[in-house]
PDB file of C-alpha atoms in Angstrom:
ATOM      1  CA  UNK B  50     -41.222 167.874 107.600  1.00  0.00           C
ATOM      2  CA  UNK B  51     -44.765 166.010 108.256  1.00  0.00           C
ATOM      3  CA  UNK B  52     -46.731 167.017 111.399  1.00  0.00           C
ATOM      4  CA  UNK B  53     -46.422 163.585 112.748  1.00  0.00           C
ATOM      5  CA  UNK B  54     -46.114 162.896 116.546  1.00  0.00           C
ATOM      6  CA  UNK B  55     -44.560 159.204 115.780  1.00  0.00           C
ATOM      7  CA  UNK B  56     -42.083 160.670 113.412  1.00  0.00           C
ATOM      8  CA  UNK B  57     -38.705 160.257 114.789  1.00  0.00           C
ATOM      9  CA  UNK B  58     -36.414 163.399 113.876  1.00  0.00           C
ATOM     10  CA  UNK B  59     -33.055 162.599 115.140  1.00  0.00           C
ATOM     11  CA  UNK B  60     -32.986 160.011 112.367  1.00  0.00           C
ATOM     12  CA  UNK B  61     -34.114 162.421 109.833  1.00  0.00           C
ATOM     13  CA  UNK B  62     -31.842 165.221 108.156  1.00  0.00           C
ATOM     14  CA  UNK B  63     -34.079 167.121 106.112  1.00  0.00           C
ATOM     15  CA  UNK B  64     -31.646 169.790 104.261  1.00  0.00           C
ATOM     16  CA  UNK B  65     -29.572 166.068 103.206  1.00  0.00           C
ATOM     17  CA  UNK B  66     -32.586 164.022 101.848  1.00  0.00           C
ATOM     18  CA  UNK B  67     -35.421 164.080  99.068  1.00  0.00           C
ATOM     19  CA  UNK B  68     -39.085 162.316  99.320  1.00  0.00           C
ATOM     20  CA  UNK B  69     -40.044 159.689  97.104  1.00  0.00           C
ATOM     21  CA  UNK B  70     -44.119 159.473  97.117  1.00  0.00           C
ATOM     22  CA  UNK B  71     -46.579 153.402 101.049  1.00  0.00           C
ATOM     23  CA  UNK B  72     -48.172 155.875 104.277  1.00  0.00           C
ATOM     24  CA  UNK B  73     -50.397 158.431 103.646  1.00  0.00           C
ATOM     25  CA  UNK B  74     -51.332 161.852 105.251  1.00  0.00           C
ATOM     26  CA  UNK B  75     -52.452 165.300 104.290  1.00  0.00           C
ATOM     27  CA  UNK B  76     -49.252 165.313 101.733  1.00  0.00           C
ATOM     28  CA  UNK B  77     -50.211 162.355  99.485  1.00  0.00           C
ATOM     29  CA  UNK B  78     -48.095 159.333  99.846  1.00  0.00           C
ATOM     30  CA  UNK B  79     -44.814 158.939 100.970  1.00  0.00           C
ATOM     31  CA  UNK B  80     -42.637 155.744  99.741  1.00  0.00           C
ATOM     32  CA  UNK B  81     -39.419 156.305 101.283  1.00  0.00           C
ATOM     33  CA  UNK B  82     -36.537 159.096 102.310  1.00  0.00           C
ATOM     34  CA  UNK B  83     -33.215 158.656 100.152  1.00  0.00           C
ATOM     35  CA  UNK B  84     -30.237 160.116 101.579  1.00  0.00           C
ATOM     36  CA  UNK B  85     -26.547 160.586 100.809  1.00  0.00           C
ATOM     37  CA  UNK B  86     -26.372 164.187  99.845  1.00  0.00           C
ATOM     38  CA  UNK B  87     -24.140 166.304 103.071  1.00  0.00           C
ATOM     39  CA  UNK B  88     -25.941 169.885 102.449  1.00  0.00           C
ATOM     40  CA  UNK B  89     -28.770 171.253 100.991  1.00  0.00           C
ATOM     41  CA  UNK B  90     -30.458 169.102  98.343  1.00  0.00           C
ATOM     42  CA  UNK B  91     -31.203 172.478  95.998  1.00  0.00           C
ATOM     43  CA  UNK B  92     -32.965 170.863  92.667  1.00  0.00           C
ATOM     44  CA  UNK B  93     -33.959 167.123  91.377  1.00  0.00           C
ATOM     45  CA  UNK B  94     -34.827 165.946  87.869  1.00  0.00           C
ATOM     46  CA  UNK B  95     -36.583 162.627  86.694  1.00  0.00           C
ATOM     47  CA  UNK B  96     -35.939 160.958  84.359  1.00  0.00           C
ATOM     48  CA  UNK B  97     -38.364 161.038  81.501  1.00  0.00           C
ATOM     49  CA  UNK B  98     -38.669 157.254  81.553  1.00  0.00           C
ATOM     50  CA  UNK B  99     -39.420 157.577  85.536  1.00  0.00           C
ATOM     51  CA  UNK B 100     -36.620 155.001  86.512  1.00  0.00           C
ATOM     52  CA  UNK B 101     -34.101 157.604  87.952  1.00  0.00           C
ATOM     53  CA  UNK B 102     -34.040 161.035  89.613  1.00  0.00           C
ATOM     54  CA  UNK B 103     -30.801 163.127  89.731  1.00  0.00           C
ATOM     55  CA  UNK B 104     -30.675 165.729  92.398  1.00  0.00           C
ATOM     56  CA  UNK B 105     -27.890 168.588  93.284  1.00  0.00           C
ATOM     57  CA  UNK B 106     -26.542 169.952  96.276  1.00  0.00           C
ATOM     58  CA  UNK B 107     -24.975 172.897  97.736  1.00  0.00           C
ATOM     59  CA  UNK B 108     -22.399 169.974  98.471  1.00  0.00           C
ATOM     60  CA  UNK B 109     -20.968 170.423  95.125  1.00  0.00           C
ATOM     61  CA  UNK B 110     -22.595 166.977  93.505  1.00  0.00           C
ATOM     62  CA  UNK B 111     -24.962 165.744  91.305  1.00  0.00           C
ATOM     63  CA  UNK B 112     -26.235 162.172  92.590  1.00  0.00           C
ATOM     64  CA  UNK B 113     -28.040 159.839  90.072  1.00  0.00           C
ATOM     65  CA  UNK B 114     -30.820 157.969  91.893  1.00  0.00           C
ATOM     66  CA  UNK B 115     -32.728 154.646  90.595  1.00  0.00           C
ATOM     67  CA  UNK B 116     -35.695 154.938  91.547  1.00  0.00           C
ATOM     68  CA  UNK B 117     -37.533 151.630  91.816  1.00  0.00           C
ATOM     69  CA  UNK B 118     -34.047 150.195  93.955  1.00  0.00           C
ATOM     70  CA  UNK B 119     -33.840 153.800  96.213  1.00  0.00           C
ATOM     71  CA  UNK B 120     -30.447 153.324  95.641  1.00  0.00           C
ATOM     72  CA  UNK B 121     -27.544 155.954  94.216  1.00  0.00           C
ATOM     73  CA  UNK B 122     -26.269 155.043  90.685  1.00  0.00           C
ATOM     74  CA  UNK B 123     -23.773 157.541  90.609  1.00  0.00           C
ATOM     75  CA  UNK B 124     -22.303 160.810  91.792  1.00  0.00           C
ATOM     76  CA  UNK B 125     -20.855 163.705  89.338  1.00  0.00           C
ATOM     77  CA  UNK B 126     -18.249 166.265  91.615  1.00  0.00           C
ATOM     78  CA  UNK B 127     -19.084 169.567  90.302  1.00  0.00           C
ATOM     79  CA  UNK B 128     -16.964 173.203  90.938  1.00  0.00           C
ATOM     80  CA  UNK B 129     -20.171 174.887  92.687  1.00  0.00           C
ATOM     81  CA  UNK B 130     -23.602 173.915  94.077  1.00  0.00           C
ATOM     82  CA  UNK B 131     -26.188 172.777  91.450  1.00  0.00           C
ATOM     83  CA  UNK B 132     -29.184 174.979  91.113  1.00  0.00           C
ATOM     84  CA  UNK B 133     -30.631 173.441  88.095  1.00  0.00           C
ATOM     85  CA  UNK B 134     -30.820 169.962  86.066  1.00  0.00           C
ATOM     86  CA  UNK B 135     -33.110 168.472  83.554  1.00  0.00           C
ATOM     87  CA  UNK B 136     -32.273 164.937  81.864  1.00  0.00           C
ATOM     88  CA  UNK B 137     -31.936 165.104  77.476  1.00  0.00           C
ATOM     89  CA  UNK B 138     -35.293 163.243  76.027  1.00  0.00           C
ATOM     90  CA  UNK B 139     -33.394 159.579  75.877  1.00  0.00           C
ATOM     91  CA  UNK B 140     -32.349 160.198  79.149  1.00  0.00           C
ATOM     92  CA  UNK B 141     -28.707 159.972  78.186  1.00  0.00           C
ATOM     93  CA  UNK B 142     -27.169 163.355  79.274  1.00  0.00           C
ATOM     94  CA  UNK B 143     -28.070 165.999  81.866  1.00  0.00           C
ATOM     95  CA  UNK B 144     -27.593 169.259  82.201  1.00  0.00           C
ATOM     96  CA  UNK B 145     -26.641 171.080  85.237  1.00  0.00           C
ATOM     97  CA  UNK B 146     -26.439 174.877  86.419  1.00  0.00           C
ATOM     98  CA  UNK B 147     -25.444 176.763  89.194  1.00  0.00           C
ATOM     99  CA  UNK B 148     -27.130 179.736  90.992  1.00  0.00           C
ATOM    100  CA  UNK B 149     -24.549 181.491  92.492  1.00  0.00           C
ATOM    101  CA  UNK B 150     -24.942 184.797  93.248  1.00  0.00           C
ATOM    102  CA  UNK B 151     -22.386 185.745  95.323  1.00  0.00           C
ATOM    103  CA  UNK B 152     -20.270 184.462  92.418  1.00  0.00           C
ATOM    104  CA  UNK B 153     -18.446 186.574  89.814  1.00  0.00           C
ATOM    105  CA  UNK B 154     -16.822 184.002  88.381  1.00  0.00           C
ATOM    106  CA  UNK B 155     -17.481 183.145  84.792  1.00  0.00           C
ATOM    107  CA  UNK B 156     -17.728 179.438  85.303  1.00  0.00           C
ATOM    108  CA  UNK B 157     -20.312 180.069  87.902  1.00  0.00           C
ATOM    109  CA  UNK B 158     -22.547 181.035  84.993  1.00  0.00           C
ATOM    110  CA  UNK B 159     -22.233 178.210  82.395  1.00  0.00           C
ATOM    111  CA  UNK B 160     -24.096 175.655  81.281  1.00  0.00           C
ATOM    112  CA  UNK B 161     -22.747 171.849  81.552  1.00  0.00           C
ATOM    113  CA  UNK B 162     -23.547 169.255  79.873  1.00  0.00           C
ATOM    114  CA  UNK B 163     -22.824 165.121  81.357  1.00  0.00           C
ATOM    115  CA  UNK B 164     -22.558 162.180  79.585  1.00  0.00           C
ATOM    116  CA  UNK B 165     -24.679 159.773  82.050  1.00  0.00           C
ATOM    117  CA  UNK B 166     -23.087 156.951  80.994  1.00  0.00           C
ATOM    118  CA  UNK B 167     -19.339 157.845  80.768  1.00  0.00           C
ATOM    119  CA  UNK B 168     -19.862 160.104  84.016  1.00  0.00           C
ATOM    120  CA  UNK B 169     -17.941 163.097  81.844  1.00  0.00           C
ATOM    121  CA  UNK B 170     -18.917 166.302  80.963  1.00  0.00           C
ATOM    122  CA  UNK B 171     -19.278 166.527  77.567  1.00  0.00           C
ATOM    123  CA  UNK B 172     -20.685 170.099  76.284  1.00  0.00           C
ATOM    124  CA  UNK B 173     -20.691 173.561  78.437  1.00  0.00           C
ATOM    125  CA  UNK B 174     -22.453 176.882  77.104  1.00  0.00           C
ATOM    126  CA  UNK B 175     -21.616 179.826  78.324  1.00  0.00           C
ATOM    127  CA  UNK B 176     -23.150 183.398  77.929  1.00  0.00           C
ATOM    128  CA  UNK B 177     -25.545 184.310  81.067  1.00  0.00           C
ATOM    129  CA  UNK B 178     -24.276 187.277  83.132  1.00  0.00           C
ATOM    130  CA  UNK B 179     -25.331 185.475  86.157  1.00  0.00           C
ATOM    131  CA  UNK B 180     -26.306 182.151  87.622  1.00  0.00           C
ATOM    132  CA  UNK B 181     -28.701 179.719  85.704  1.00  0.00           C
ATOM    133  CA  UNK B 182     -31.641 179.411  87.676  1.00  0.00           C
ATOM    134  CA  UNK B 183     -33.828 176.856  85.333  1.00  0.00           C
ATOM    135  CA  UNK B 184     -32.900 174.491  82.826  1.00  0.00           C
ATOM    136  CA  UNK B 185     -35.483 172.424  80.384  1.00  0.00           C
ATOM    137  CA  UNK B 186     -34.646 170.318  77.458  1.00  0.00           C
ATOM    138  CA  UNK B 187     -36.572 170.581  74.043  1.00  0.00           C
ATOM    139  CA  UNK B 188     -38.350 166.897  73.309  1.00  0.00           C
ATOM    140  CA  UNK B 189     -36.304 166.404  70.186  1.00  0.00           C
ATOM    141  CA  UNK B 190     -33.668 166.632  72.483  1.00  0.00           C
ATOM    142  CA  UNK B 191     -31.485 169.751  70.218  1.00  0.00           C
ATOM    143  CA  UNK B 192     -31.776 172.394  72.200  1.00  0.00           C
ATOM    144  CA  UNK B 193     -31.261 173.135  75.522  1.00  0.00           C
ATOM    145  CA  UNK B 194     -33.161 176.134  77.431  1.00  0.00           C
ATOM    146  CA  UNK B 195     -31.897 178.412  80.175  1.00  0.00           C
ATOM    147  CA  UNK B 196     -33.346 181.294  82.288  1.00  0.00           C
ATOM    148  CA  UNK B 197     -31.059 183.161  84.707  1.00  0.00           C
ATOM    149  CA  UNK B 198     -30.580 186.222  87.408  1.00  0.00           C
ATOM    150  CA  UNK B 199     -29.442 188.080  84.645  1.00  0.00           C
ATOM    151  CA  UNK B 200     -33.355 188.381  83.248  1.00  0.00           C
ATOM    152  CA  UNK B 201     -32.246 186.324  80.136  1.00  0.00           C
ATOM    153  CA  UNK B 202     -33.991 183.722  78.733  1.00  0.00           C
ATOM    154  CA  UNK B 203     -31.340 181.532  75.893  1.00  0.00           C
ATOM    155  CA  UNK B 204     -32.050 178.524  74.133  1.00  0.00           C
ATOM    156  CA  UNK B 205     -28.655 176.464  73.044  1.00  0.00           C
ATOM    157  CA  UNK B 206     -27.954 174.380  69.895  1.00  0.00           C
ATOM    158  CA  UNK B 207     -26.725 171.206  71.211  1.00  0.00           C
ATOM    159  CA  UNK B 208     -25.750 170.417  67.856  1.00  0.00           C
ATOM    160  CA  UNK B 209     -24.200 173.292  66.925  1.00  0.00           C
ATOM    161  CA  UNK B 210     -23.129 174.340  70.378  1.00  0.00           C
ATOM    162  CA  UNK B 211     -24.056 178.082  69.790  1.00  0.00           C
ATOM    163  CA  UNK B 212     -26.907 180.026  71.696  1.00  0.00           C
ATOM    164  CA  UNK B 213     -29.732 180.484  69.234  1.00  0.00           C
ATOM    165  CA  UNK B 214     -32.011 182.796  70.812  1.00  0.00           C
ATOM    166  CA  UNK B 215     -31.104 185.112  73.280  1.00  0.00           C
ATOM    167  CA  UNK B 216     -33.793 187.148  74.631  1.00  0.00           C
ATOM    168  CA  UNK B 217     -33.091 190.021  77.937  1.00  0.00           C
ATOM    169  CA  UNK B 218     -36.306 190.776  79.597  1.00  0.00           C
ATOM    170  CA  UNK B 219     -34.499 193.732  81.396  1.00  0.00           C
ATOM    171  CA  UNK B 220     -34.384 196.057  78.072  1.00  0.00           C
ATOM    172  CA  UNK B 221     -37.893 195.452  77.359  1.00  0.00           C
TER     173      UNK B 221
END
């Protein structure tokens, strides 16, 4: 939260909002607060054309932002709190992940795959002993990358929806 004495907090709820960076301080510049999410805003993703930003919560939801309106487009309902997103190249799909740790359940673990348009999920992979704690999407837009707590590393044919590399940094 910004060291500023003219900052009122009771309006603000940290944890529930992200930053979009016209005032400026020692942080760069700040455009507006965005807010809608009811826990823990835990990851955010834009879009690579720069017109929308998806975020996930420890509130169980994805929330699809446009940018330029600071206003939600949509919000996905997921089983678990999102650790992880990153938007497909033509900014059609995104993949989500959880991080839960606690968790010993197998779906806790997987890979999904939404259809941004249709609001469905469309693909999940599943393979990772533990949560998914990074996600990135190749810039052809076929496979999709995943690190998680298990020390694995596993990129994922989108096509073909089969992991193609699989790599455990813990038996090196």
């Amino acid at each position: 939260i910004r060291n500023n004495s003219s900052c009122d907090l009771t309006k603000l709820s940290w944890a529930c909002s992200f930053v979009l960076g016209s005032s400026y301080d020692q942080f760069g510049p700040l455009v507006s607060i965005i807010q809608g999410h009811t826990n823990f805003v835990l990851c955010l993703a834009y879009s690579s054309d720069g017109t929308m930003i998806a975020t996930g919560s420890a509130d169980l939801t994805i929330r699809i932002w446009n940018v330029i309106g600071r206003s939600q487009i949509s919000c996905l309902n997921h089983h678990t709190s999102i650790s992880a997103l990153a938007w497909s190249p033509d900014n059609s799909f995104l993949c989500a992940a959880a991080c839960n740790r606690a968790s010993s359940e197998e779906n806790d673990h997987c890979i999904y795959v939404w259809n941004v348009n249709s609001l469905c999920k469309v693909l999940q992979f599943s393979g990772h002993h533990a949560g998914v704690s990074c996600l990135s999407w190749s810039p052809d837009g076929c496979t999709i990358a995943s690190g998680s707590l298990d020390s694995s590393l596993r990129l994922w044919d989108v096509t073909s929806k089969n992991s193609i590399l699989f790599n455990d940094f813990d038996s090196e």
